[in-house]
Amino acid sequence: MKYKILLTGSSGYIGSCFNGIFHKKLNIYCLDQTKPNFFSNFKKKNFFKCNLLNKKKLENIIYKIKPDIIIHLGAQSTVNEKIKWSNYYRNNIKATKNLIEIMNKFNVRKLIFSSTASVYRAKKKKLSEKDKNKKKNKKKKNKMIKKKKKRYFKNSKYS
Ligand SMILES: NC(=O)c1ccc[n+]([C@@H]2O[C@H](COP(=O)([O-])OP(=O)(O)OC[C@H]3O[C@@H](n4cnc5c(N)ncnc54)[C@H](O)[C@@H]3O)[C@@H](O)[C@H]2O)c1
């Protein structure tokens, strides 16, 4: 049986590459606030245009798909100190909170969240999740808050 995978941020850089590589092997449902633009193998019926901040719409989509796994790449990823902190907060933290709450509601137990190595202090050896965090800019702060939020989401498996 093929697992159903919901890929948020599917129109972005990593999402479109992931879908382009795995769409034949995996059962992928794409979700993004913007239309897909990189990959050509995209199936229209498997794409959902939705802003993660629209909780009701997101809930309906997740209810309809009933995914086994959510790969969460939907985020404001570019670091720009001119962008207001509140925009980052809404788009990244609030959106992730919405997703996790809906996952809890529908008992979706597997979340793969893409963090970034830049939250850690630089070192020559391979980084580990136990390494110390380096607070520096909005993106890193966001990622650290998201990591903390995930701890509230018990009995789940993360990659
Ligand atoms: N690109 C990298 O090298 C890299 C490395 C490490 C971690 N990451 C992380 O992986 C994730 C994806 O990175 P990327 O490079 O593909 O980013 P990207 O900016 O190319 O794509 C992000 C996608 O998310 C969508 N999105 C943003 N906010 C949304 C919302 N509220 N609702 C619905 N869709 C929304 C955007 O429309 C976009 O298509 C980010 O969290 C990023 O920090 C990226």
mmCIF file of N, CA, C and O and ligand atoms in Angstrom, residues 8-17 31-38 48-54 58 72-78 90-92 95-96 113-118 139 143 146, ligand 1:
data_model
loop_
_atom_site.group_PDB
_atom_site.id
_atom_site.type_symbol
_atom_site.label_atom_id
_atom_site.label_comp_id
_atom_site.label_asym_id
_atom_site.label_seq_id
_atom_site.Cartn_x
_atom_site.Cartn_y
_atom_site.Cartn_z
ATOM 1 N N THR A 8 3.281 20.206 1.843
ATOM 2 C CA THR A 8 3.005 21.653 1.882
ATOM 3 C C THR A 8 4.211 22.396 1.309
ATOM 4 O O THR A 8 5.341 21.918 1.399
ATOM 5 N N GLY A 9 3.954 23.545 0.706
ATOM 6 C CA GLY A 9 5.052 24.292 0.077
ATOM 7 C C GLY A 9 5.516 23.597 -1.195
ATOM 8 O O GLY A 9 6.678 23.697 -1.592
ATOM 9 N N SER A 10 4.569 22.893 -1.842
ATOM 10 C CA SER A 10 4.927 22.053 -3.000
ATOM 11 C C SER A 10 5.363 22.859 -4.217
ATOM 12 O O SER A 10 5.976 22.308 -5.127
ATOM 13 N N SER A 11 5.042 24.157 -4.263
ATOM 14 C CA SER A 11 5.446 24.958 -5.428
ATOM 15 C C SER A 11 6.820 25.592 -5.234
ATOM 16 O O SER A 11 7.344 26.240 -6.145
ATOM 17 N N GLY A 12 7.371 25.430 -4.065
ATOM 18 C CA GLY A 12 8.670 26.047 -3.764
ATOM 19 C C GLY A 12 9.828 25.216 -4.293
ATOM 20 O O GLY A 12 9.633 24.211 -4.995
ATOM 21 N N TYR A 13 11.009 25.629 -3.942
ATOM 22 C CA TYR A 13 12.233 25.000 -4.466
ATOM 23 C C TYR A 13 12.318 23.515 -4.081
ATOM 24 O O TYR A 13 12.370 22.637 -4.950
ATOM 25 N N ILE A 14 12.309 23.230 -2.775
ATOM 26 C CA ILE A 14 12.470 21.833 -2.344
ATOM 27 C C ILE A 14 11.229 21.020 -2.719
ATOM 28 O O ILE A 14 11.334 19.895 -3.204
ATOM 29 N N GLY A 15 10.051 21.629 -2.511
ATOM 30 C CA GLY A 15 8.787 20.918 -2.786
ATOM 31 C C GLY A 15 8.691 20.493 -4.237
ATOM 32 O O GLY A 15 8.311 19.349 -4.528
ATOM 33 N N SER A 16 9.028 21.384 -5.151
ATOM 34 C CA SER A 16 8.894 21.035 -6.570
ATOM 35 C C SER A 16 9.947 20.011 -6.979
ATOM 36 O O SER A 16 9.664 19.115 -7.781
ATOM 37 N N CYS A 17 11.149 20.104 -6.400
ATOM 38 C CA CYS A 17 12.180 19.088 -6.700
ATOM 39 C C CYS A 17 11.732 17.730 -6.158
ATOM 40 O O CYS A 17 11.815 16.709 -6.846
ATOM 41 N N LEU A 31 0.211 20.933 -1.842
ATOM 42 C CA LEU A 31 -0.520 22.088 -1.303
ATOM 43 C C LEU A 31 0.404 23.293 -1.262
ATOM 44 O O LEU A 31 1.530 23.202 -0.775
ATOM 45 N N ASP A 32 -0.105 24.390 -1.795
ATOM 46 C CA ASP A 32 0.682 25.629 -1.740
ATOM 47 C C ASP A 32 -0.270 26.806 -1.955
ATOM 48 O O ASP A 32 -1.355 26.649 -2.506
ATOM 49 N N GLN A 33 0.194 27.968 -1.516
ATOM 50 C CA GLN A 33 -0.641 29.159 -1.746
ATOM 51 C C GLN A 33 -0.458 29.693 -3.172
ATOM 52 O O GLN A 33 -1.246 30.490 -3.648
ATOM 53 N N THR A 34 0.627 29.236 -3.830
ATOM 54 C CA THR A 34 0.823 29.647 -5.227
ATOM 55 C C THR A 34 0.822 28.416 -6.133
ATOM 56 O O THR A 34 1.088 27.301 -5.675
ATOM 57 N N LYS A 35 0.546 28.664 -7.408
ATOM 58 C CA LYS A 35 0.468 27.549 -8.361
ATOM 59 C C LYS A 35 1.835 26.917 -8.564
ATOM 60 O O LYS A 35 2.853 27.598 -8.449
ATOM 61 N N PRO A 36 1.862 25.619 -8.922
ATOM 62 C CA PRO A 36 3.165 24.994 -9.186
ATOM 63 C C PRO A 36 3.808 25.615 -10.408
ATOM 64 O O PRO A 36 3.121 25.925 -11.379
ATOM 65 N N ASN A 37 5.116 25.799 -10.365
ATOM 66 C CA ASN A 37 5.749 26.425 -11.521
ATOM 67 C C ASN A 37 7.006 25.731 -12.024
ATOM 68 O O ASN A 37 7.454 25.992 -13.106
ATOM 69 N N PHE A 38 7.547 24.804 -11.244
ATOM 70 C CA PHE A 38 8.798 24.187 -11.685
ATOM 71 C C PHE A 38 8.594 22.862 -12.418
ATOM 72 O O PHE A 38 9.188 22.597 -13.426
ATOM 73 N N PHE A 48 -3.732 21.279 -4.328
ATOM 74 C CA PHE A 48 -4.686 22.094 -3.577
ATOM 75 C C PHE A 48 -4.067 23.467 -3.332
ATOM 76 O O PHE A 48 -3.006 23.560 -2.709
ATOM 77 N N LYS A 49 -4.755 24.488 -3.842
ATOM 78 C CA LYS A 49 -4.262 25.855 -3.617
ATOM 79 C C LYS A 49 -4.836 26.327 -2.284
ATOM 80 O O LYS A 49 -6.064 26.433 -2.132
ATOM 81 N N CYS A 50 -3.974 26.566 -1.334
ATOM 82 C CA CYS A 50 -4.467 26.929 0.003
ATOM 83 C C CYS A 50 -3.373 27.647 0.778
ATOM 84 O O CYS A 50 -2.197 27.266 0.736
ATOM 85 N N ASN A 51 -3.779 28.688 1.493
ATOM 86 C CA ASN A 51 -2.861 29.333 2.421
ATOM 87 C C ASN A 51 -2.986 28.593 3.755
ATOM 88 O O ASN A 51 -4.108 28.377 4.248
ATOM 89 N N LEU A 52 -1.868 28.211 4.317
ATOM 90 C CA LEU A 52 -1.892 27.440 5.579
ATOM 91 C C LEU A 52 -2.551 28.233 6.708
ATOM 92 O O LEU A 52 -2.923 27.678 7.730
ATOM 93 N N LEU A 53 -2.668 29.540 6.516
ATOM 94 C CA LEU A 53 -3.315 30.368 7.542
ATOM 95 C C LEU A 53 -4.834 30.262 7.471
ATOM 96 O O LEU A 53 -5.523 30.644 8.422
ATOM 97 N N ASN A 54 -5.352 29.753 6.360
ATOM 98 C CA ASN A 54 -6.789 29.548 6.222
ATOM 99 C C ASN A 54 -7.134 28.184 6.831
ATOM 100 O O ASN A 54 -7.189 27.157 6.152
ATOM 101 N N LEU A 58 -7.834 24.488 5.127
ATOM 102 C CA LEU A 58 -6.790 23.482 5.351
ATOM 103 C C LEU A 58 -7.382 22.228 6.003
ATOM 104 O O LEU A 58 -7.069 21.100 5.630
ATOM 105 N N HIS A 72 6.196 19.073 5.624
ATOM 106 C CA HIS A 72 5.864 20.487 5.770
ATOM 107 C C HIS A 72 7.018 21.383 5.309
ATOM 108 O O HIS A 72 7.993 21.578 6.029
ATOM 109 N N LEU A 73 6.858 21.899 4.091
ATOM 110 C CA LEU A 73 7.890 22.790 3.522
ATOM 111 C C LEU A 73 7.329 24.189 3.276
ATOM 112 O O LEU A 73 8.053 25.074 2.810
ATOM 113 N N GLY A 74 6.051 24.374 3.554
ATOM 114 C CA GLY A 74 5.402 25.670 3.303
ATOM 115 C C GLY A 74 5.862 26.685 4.331
ATOM 116 O O GLY A 74 5.517 26.597 5.507
ATOM 117 N N ALA A 75 6.664 27.636 3.896
ATOM 118 C CA ALA A 75 7.212 28.627 4.830
ATOM 119 C C ALA A 75 7.755 29.810 4.078
ATOM 120 O O ALA A 75 8.032 29.727 2.875
ATOM 121 N N GLN A 76 7.887 30.890 4.792
ATOM 122 C CA GLN A 76 8.594 32.045 4.228
ATOM 123 C C GLN A 76 10.060 31.801 4.514
ATOM 124 O O GLN A 76 10.526 31.988 5.636
ATOM 125 N N SER A 77 10.769 31.330 3.504
ATOM 126 C CA SER A 77 12.112 30.820 3.784
ATOM 127 C C SER A 77 13.208 31.868 3.604
ATOM 128 O O SER A 77 14.266 31.753 4.209
ATOM 129 N N THR A 78 12.967 32.865 2.777
ATOM 130 C CA THR A 78 14.052 33.832 2.543
ATOM 131 C C THR A 78 14.216 34.777 3.733
ATOM 132 O O THR A 78 13.227 35.239 4.306
ATOM 133 N N ARG A 90 3.348 35.056 11.539
ATOM 134 C CA ARG A 90 2.078 34.551 11.006
ATOM 135 C C ARG A 90 2.327 33.442 9.992
ATOM 136 O O ARG A 90 1.755 32.370 10.068
ATOM 137 N N ASN A 91 3.202 33.718 9.049
ATOM 138 C CA ASN A 91 3.360 32.800 7.933
ATOM 139 C C ASN A 91 4.077 31.506 8.314
ATOM 140 O O ASN A 91 3.834 30.477 7.699
ATOM 141 N N ASN A 92 4.936 31.564 9.265
ATOM 142 C CA ASN A 92 5.686 30.359 9.624
ATOM 143 C C ASN A 92 5.163 29.702 10.896
ATOM 144 O O ASN A 92 4.809 28.523 10.891
ATOM 145 N N ALA A 95 1.097 29.339 10.902
ATOM 146 C CA ALA A 95 0.735 28.364 9.869
ATOM 147 C C ALA A 95 1.086 26.944 10.334
ATOM 148 O O ALA A 95 0.288 26.014 10.165
ATOM 149 N N THR A 96 2.254 26.780 10.941
ATOM 150 C CA THR A 96 2.668 25.451 11.423
ATOM 151 C C THR A 96 1.778 25.004 12.585
ATOM 152 O O THR A 96 1.411 23.833 12.687
ATOM 153 N N PHE A 113 9.405 17.745 9.086
ATOM 154 C CA PHE A 113 9.554 19.199 9.101
ATOM 155 C C PHE A 113 10.973 19.570 8.670
ATOM 156 O O PHE A 113 11.938 19.005 9.183
ATOM 157 N N SER A 114 11.052 20.500 7.739
ATOM 158 C CA SER A 114 12.376 20.889 7.262
ATOM 159 C C SER A 114 12.886 22.084 8.061
ATOM 160 O O SER A 114 12.409 23.198 7.903
ATOM 161 N N SER A 115 13.849 21.812 8.890
ATOM 162 C CA SER A 115 14.461 22.898 9.657
ATOM 163 C C SER A 115 15.618 23.476 8.833
ATOM 164 O O SER A 115 15.639 23.352 7.609
ATOM 165 N N THR A 116 16.533 24.108 9.478
ATOM 166 C CA THR A 116 17.705 24.595 8.745
ATOM 167 C C THR A 116 18.951 24.500 9.632
ATOM 168 O O THR A 116 18.863 24.739 10.840
ATOM 169 N N ALA A 117 20.062 24.135 9.011
ATOM 170 C CA ALA A 117 21.306 23.979 9.767
ATOM 171 C C ALA A 117 21.760 25.314 10.347
ATOM 172 O O ALA A 117 22.543 25.357 11.289
ATOM 173 N N SER A 118 21.225 26.408 9.792
ATOM 174 C CA SER A 118 21.714 27.717 10.254
ATOM 175 C C SER A 118 21.192 28.098 11.639
ATOM 176 O O SER A 118 21.534 29.163 12.143
ATOM 177 N N LYS A 139 14.636 34.289 10.700
ATOM 178 C CA LYS A 139 14.409 32.951 10.196
ATOM 179 C C LYS A 139 14.837 31.927 11.239
ATOM 180 O O LYS A 139 14.133 30.975 11.531
ATOM 181 N N LYS A 143 12.564 29.157 13.231
ATOM 182 C CA LYS A 143 12.820 27.723 13.199
ATOM 183 C C LYS A 143 12.942 27.169 14.606
ATOM 184 O O LYS A 143 12.494 26.076 14.895
ATOM 185 N N LYS A 146 9.549 26.925 16.112
ATOM 186 C CA LYS A 146 8.836 25.795 15.517
ATOM 187 C C LYS A 146 9.308 24.487 16.145
ATOM 188 O O LYS A 146 8.518 23.599 16.412
HETATM 189 N N1 LIG B 1 16.314 25.629 0.183
HETATM 190 C C1 LIG B 1 17.198 25.210 1.095
HETATM 191 O O1 LIG B 1 18.400 25.054 0.829
HETATM 192 C C2 LIG B 1 16.742 24.865 2.495
HETATM 193 C C3 LIG B 1 17.659 24.328 3.377
HETATM 194 C C4 LIG B 1 17.229 23.977 4.663
HETATM 195 C C5 LIG B 1 15.920 24.183 5.022
HETATM 196 N N2 LIG B 1 15.038 24.720 4.157
HETATM 197 C C6 LIG B 1 13.652 24.898 4.588
HETATM 198 O O2 LIG B 1 12.769 24.092 3.792
HETATM 199 C C7 LIG B 1 11.526 24.768 3.631
HETATM 200 C C8 LIG B 1 11.248 24.969 2.139
HETATM 201 O O3 LIG B 1 12.337 25.661 1.548
HETATM 202 P P1 LIG B 1 12.321 26.127 0.020
HETATM 203 O O4 LIG B 1 13.707 26.514 -0.304
HETATM 204 O O5 LIG B 1 11.618 25.110 -0.827
HETATM 205 O O6 LIG B 1 11.441 27.477 0.143
HETATM 206 P P2 LIG B 1 10.645 28.228 -1.004
HETATM 207 O O7 LIG B 1 10.504 29.643 -0.551
HETATM 208 O O8 LIG B 1 11.210 27.961 -2.354
HETATM 209 O O9 LIG B 1 9.208 27.532 -0.959
HETATM 210 C C9 LIG B 1 8.299 27.736 0.091
HETATM 211 C C10 LIG B 1 6.908 27.491 -0.464
HETATM 212 O O10 LIG B 1 6.001 27.616 0.618
HETATM 213 C C11 LIG B 1 4.869 28.309 0.152
HETATM 214 N N3 LIG B 1 4.238 28.970 1.291
HETATM 215 C C12 LIG B 1 4.777 29.920 2.096
HETATM 216 N N4 LIG B 1 3.894 30.294 3.013
HETATM 217 C C13 LIG B 1 2.760 29.581 2.789
HETATM 218 C C14 LIG B 1 1.494 29.556 3.396
HETATM 219 N N5 LIG B 1 1.191 30.346 4.433
HETATM 220 N N6 LIG B 1 0.551 28.722 2.908
HETATM 221 C C15 LIG B 1 0.836 27.914 1.841
HETATM 222 N N7 LIG B 1 2.034 27.895 1.220
HETATM 223 C C16 LIG B 1 2.983 28.719 1.691
HETATM 224 C C17 LIG B 1 5.391 29.313 -0.864
HETATM 225 O O11 LIG B 1 4.360 29.709 -1.766
HETATM 226 C C18 LIG B 1 6.489 28.514 -1.541
HETATM 227 O O12 LIG B 1 6.027 27.853 -2.691
HETATM 228 C C19 LIG B 1 11.645 26.094 4.382
HETATM 229 O O13 LIG B 1 11.115 25.922 5.680
HETATM 230 C C20 LIG B 1 13.144 26.313 4.438
HETATM 231 O O14 LIG B 1 13.515 27.128 5.529
HETATM 232 C C21 LIG B 1 15.412 25.068 2.898
#
